[in-house]
mmCIF file of C-alpha atoms in Angstrom:
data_model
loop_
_atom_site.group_PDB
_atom_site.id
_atom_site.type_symbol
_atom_site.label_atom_id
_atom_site.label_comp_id
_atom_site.label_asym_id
_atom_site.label_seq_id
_atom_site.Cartn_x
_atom_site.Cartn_y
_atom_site.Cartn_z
ATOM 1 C CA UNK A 1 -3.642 -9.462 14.251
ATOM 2 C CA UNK A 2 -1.001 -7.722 12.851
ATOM 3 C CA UNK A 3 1.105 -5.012 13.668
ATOM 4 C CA UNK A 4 4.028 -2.764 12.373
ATOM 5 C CA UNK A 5 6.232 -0.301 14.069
ATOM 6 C CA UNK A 6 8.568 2.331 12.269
ATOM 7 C CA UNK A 7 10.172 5.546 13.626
ATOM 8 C CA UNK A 8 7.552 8.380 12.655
ATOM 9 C CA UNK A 9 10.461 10.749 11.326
ATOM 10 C CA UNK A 10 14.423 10.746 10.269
ATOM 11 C CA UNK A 11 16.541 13.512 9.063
ATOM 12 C CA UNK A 12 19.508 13.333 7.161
ATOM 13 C CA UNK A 13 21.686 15.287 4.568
ATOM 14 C CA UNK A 14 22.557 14.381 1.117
ATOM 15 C CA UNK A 15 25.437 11.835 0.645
ATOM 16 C CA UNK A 16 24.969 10.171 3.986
ATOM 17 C CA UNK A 17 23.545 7.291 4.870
ATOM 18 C CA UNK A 18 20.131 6.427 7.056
ATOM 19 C CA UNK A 19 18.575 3.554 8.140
ATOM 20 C CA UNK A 20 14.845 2.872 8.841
ATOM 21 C CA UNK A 21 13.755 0.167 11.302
ATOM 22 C CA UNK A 22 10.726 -1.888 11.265
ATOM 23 C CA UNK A 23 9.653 -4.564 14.215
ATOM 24 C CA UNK A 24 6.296 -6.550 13.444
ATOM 25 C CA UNK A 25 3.941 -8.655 15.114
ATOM 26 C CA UNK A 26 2.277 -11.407 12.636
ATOM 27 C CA UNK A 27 0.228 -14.194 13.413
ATOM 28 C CA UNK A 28 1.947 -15.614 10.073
ATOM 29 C CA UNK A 29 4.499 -14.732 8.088
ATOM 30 C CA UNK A 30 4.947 -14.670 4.855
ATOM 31 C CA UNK A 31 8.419 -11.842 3.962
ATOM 32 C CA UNK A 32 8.324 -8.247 4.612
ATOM 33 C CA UNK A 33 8.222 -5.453 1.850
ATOM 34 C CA UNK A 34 9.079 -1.759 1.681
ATOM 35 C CA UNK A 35 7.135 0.363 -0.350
ATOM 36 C CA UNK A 36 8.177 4.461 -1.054
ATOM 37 C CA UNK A 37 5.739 7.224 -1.500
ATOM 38 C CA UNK A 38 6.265 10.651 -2.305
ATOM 39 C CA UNK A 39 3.683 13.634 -1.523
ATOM 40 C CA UNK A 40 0.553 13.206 -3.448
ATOM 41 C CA UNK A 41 2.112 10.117 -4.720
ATOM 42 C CA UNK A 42 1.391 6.057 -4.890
ATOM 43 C CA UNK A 43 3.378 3.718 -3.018
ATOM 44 C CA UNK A 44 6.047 1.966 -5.122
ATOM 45 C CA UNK A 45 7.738 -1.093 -4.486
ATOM 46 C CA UNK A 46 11.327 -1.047 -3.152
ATOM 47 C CA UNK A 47 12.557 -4.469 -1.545
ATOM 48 C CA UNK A 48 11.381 -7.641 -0.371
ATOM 49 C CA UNK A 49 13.325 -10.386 1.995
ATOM 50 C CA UNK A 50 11.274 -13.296 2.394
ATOM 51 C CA UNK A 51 14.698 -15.049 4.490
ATOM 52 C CA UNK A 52 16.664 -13.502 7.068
ATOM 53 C CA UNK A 53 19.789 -11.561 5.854
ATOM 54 C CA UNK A 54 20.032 -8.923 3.513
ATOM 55 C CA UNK A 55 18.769 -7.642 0.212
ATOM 56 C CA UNK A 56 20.413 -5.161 -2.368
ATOM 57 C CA UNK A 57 19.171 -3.266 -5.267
ATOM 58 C CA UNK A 58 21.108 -0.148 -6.077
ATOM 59 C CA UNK A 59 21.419 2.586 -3.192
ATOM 60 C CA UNK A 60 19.217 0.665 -1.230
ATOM 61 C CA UNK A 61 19.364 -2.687 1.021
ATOM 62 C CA UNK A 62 16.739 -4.323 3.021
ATOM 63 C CA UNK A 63 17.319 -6.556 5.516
ATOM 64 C CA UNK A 64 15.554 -8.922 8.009
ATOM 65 C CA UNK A 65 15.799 -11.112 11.194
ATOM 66 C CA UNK A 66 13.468 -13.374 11.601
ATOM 67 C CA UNK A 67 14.027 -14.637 15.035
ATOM 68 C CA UNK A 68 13.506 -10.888 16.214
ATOM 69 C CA UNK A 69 10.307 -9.537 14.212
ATOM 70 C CA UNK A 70 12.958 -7.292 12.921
ATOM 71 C CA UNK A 71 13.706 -5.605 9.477
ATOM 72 C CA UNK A 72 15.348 -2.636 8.355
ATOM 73 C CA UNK A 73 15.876 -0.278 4.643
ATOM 74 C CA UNK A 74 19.130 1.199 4.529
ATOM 75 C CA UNK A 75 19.554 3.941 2.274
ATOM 76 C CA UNK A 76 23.091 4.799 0.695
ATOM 77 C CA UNK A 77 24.328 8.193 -0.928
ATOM 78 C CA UNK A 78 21.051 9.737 0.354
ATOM 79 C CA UNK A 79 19.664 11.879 -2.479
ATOM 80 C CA UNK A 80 17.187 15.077 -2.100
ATOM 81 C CA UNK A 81 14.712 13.574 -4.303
ATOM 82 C CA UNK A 82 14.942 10.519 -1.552
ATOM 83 C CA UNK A 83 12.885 12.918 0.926
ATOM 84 C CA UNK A 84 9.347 10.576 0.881
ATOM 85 C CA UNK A 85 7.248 8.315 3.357
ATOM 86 C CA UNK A 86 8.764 4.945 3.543
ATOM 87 C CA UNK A 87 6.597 1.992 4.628
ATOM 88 C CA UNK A 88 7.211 -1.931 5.819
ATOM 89 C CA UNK A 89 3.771 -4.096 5.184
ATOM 90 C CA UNK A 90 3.466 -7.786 5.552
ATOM 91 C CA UNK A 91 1.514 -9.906 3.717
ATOM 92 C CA UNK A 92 -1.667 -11.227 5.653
ATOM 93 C CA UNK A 93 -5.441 -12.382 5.953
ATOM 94 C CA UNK A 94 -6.996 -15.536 3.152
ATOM 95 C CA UNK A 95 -3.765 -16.955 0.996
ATOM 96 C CA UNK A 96 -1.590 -14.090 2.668
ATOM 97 C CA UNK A 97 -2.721 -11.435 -0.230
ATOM 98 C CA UNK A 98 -3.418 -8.485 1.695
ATOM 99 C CA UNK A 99 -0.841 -5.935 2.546
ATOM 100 C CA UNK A 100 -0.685 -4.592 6.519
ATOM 101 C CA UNK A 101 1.490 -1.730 6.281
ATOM 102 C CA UNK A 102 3.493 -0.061 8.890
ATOM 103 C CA UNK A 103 2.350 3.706 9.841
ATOM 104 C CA UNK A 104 5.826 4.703 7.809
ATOM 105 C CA UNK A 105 8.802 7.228 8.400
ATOM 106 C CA UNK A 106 8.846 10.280 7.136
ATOM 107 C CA UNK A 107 12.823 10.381 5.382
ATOM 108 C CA UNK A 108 13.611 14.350 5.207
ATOM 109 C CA UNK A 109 16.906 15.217 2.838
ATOM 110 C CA UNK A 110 18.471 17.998 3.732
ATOM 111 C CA UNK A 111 21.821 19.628 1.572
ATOM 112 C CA UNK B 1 1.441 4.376 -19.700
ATOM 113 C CA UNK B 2 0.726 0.680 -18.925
ATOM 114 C CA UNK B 3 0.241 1.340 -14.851
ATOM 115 C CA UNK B 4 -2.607 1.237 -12.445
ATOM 116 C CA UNK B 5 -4.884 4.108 -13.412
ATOM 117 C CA UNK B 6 -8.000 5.663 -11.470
ATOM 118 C CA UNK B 7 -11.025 7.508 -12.207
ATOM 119 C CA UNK B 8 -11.763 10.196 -10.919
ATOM 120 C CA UNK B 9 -8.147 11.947 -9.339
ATOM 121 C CA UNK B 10 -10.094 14.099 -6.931
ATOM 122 C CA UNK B 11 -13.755 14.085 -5.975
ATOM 123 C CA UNK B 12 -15.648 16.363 -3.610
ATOM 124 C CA UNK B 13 -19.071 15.629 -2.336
ATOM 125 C CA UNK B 14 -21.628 16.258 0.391
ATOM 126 C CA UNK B 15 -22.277 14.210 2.727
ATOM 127 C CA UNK B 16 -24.844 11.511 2.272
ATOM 128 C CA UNK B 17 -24.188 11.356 -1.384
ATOM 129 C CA UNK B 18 -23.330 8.781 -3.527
ATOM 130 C CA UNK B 19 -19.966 8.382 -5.319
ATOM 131 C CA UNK B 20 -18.397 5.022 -7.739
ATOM 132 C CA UNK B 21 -14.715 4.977 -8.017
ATOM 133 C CA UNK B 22 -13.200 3.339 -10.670
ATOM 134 C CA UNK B 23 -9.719 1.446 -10.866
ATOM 135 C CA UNK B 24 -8.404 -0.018 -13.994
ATOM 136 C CA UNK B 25 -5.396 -2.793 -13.012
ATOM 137 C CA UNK B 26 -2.376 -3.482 -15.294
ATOM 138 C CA UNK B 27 -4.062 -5.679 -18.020
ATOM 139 C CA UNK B 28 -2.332 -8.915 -17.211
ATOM 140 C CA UNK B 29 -2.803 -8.881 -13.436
ATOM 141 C CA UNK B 30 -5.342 -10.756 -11.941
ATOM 142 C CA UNK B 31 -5.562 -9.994 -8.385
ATOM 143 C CA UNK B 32 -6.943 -6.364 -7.561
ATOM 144 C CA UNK B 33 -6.930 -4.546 -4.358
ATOM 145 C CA UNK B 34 -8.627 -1.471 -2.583
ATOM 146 C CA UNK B 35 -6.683 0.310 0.454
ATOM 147 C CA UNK B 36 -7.851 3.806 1.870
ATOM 148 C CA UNK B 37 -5.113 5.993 3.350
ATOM 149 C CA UNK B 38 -5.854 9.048 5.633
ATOM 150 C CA UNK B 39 -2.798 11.909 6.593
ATOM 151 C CA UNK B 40 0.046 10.452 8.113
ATOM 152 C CA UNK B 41 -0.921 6.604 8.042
ATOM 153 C CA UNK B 42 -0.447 3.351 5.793
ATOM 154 C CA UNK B 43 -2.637 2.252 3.142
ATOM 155 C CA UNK B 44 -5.117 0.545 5.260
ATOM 156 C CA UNK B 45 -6.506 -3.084 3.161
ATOM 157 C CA UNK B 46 -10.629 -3.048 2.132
ATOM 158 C CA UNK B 47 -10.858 -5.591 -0.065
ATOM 159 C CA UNK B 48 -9.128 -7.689 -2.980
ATOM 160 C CA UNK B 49 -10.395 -9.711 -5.773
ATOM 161 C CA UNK B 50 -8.983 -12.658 -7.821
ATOM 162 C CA UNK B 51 -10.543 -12.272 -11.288
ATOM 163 C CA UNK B 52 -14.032 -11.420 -10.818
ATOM 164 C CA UNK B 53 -14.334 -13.034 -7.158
ATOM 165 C CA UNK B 54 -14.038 -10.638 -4.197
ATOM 166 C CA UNK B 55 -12.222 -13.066 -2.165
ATOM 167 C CA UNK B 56 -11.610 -10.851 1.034
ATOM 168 C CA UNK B 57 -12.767 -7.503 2.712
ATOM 169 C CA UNK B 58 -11.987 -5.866 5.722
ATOM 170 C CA UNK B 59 -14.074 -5.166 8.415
ATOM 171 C CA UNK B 60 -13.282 -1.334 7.817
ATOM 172 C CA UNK B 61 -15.557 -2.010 4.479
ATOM 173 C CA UNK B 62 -19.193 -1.508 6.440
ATOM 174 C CA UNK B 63 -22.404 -2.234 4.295
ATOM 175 C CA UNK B 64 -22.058 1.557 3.012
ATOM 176 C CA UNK B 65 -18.997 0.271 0.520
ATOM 177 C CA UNK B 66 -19.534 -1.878 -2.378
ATOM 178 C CA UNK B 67 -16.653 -3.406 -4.314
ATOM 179 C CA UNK B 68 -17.237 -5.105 -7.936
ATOM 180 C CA UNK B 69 -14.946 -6.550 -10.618
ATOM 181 C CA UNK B 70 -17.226 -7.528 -12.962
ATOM 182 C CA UNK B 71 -15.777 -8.801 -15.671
ATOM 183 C CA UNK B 72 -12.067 -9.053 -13.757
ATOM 184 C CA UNK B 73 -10.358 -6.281 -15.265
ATOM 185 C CA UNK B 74 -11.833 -2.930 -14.084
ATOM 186 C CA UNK B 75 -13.415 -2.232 -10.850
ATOM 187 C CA UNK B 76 -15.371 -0.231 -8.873
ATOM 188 C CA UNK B 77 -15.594 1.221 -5.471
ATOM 189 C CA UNK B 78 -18.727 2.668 -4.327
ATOM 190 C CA UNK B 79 -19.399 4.281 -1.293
ATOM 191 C CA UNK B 80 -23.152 5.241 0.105
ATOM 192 C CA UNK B 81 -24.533 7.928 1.940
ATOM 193 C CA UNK B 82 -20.732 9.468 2.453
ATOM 194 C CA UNK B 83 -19.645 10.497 5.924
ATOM 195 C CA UNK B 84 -17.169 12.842 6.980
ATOM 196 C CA UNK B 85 -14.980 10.431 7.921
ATOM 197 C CA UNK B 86 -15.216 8.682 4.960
ATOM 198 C CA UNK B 87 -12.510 11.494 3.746
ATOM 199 C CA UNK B 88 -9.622 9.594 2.599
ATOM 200 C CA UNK B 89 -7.187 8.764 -0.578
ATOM 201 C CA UNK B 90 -8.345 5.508 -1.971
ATOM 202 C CA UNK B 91 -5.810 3.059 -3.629
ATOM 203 C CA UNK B 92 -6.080 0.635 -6.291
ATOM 204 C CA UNK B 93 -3.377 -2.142 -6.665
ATOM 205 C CA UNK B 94 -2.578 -5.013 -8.873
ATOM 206 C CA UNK B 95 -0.751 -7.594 -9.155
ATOM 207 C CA UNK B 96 0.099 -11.233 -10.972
ATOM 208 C CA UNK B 97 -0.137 -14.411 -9.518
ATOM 209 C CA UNK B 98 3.599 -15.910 -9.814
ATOM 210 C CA UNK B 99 6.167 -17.673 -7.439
ATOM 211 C CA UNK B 100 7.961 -16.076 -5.242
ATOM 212 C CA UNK B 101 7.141 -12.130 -3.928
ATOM 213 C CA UNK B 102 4.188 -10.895 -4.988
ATOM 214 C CA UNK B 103 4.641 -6.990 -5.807
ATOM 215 C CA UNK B 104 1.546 -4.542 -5.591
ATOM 216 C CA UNK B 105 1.782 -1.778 -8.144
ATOM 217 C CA UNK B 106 -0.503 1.242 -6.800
ATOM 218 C CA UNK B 107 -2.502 3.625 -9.006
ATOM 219 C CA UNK B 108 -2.217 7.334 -8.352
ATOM 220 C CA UNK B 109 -5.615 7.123 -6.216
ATOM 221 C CA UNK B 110 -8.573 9.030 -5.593
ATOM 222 C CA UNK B 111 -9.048 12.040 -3.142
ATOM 223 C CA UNK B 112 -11.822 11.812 -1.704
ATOM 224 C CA UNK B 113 -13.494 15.051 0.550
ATOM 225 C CA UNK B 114 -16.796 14.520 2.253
ATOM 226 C CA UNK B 115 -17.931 18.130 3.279
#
């Protein structure tokens, strides 16, 4: 089976800089994605790394490791509107379609 | 608005009713999924289709839940003789077969209460 494990909650203040971790156990593995979601919202798309190393689009980075089940989101020049759930999932089950998600940290922005 | 919509937003029922959820994808994606998230948790997977064939579903779906693409653009969800715990956000996805990542667009889902 397949699981994910992300620190439940991190606080921060506007400006700064936070980082969200993510270790996984897969029987496969097929890249590592991190979805946001807002309060009453859908999850949207943020990053992908398929290879180890790191990922940038914008404000944020993703990273991953391989070798140690390990990946990461970094967030830069944290925003209030950044407050949200954010989630790692891995693709799984029949042609690796499915999405196993992580239980997701809670990201609270403070000013 | 080209996005992942769903029908209805919010639906309250009693329990052992009947309710059909519908999910309409993005028009040119072929592969459809159905995740249920509770308070506090991940989208948990239920089932997927490619086209119209329902190619995988969880062992969370129990013979209660009925997934059906029928024509593989829409789909439904329907859930039998609701349970309490059947009280839950329900998630439609879709996305395009393509090399390389495959990115799942969520709808706004459905909020489902089961008094």
């Amino acid at each position: 089976g397949q699981s994910l494990e992300q620190p439940s909650e991190v606080t921060a203040v506007e400006g700064a800089i936070v980082q969200i971790n993510c270790t996984y156990q897969t029987s496969g593995f097929y890249g590592l994605s991190w979805y946001q979601q807002h309060d009453g919202g859908a999850p949207t798309f943020l990053s992908y790394n398929a290879l180890d190393g790191l990922e940038e689009t914008g404000r944020f980075s993703s990273f991953l490791s391989r070798s140690d089940s390990y990946g990461y989101l970094l967030l830069q020049e944290l925003q209030m509107k950044d407050s949200a759930s954010y989630f790692c999932a891995v693709r799984s089950g029949t042609g690796f379609q499915k999405l196993v998600f992580g239980t997701g940290t809670r990201l609270l922005v403070s000013p | 608005d080209t996005g992942v919509s769903q029908d209805p937003r919010h639906k309250i029922t009693k329990r052992g009713q009947n309710v059909t959820f519908r999910c309409d994808p993005i028009s040119e994606h072929n592969r459809l999924y159905w995740y249920r998230q509770t308070l506090g948790q991940g989208p948990e997977f239920l089932t997927y289709f490619q086209n119209e064939a329902q190619l995988e579903k969880s062992r969370l779906l129990s013979d209660r839940f009925s997934a059906e693409r029928p024509k593989g653009s829409f789909s439904t969800l329907e859930i039998q003789r609701t349970e309490q715990g059947d009280s839950a956000m329900y998630l439609c996805a879709s996305s395009i077969d393509r090399r390389g990542p495959i990115t799942q667009y969520f709808g706004p889902g459905t909020r489902l209460t089961v008094l």
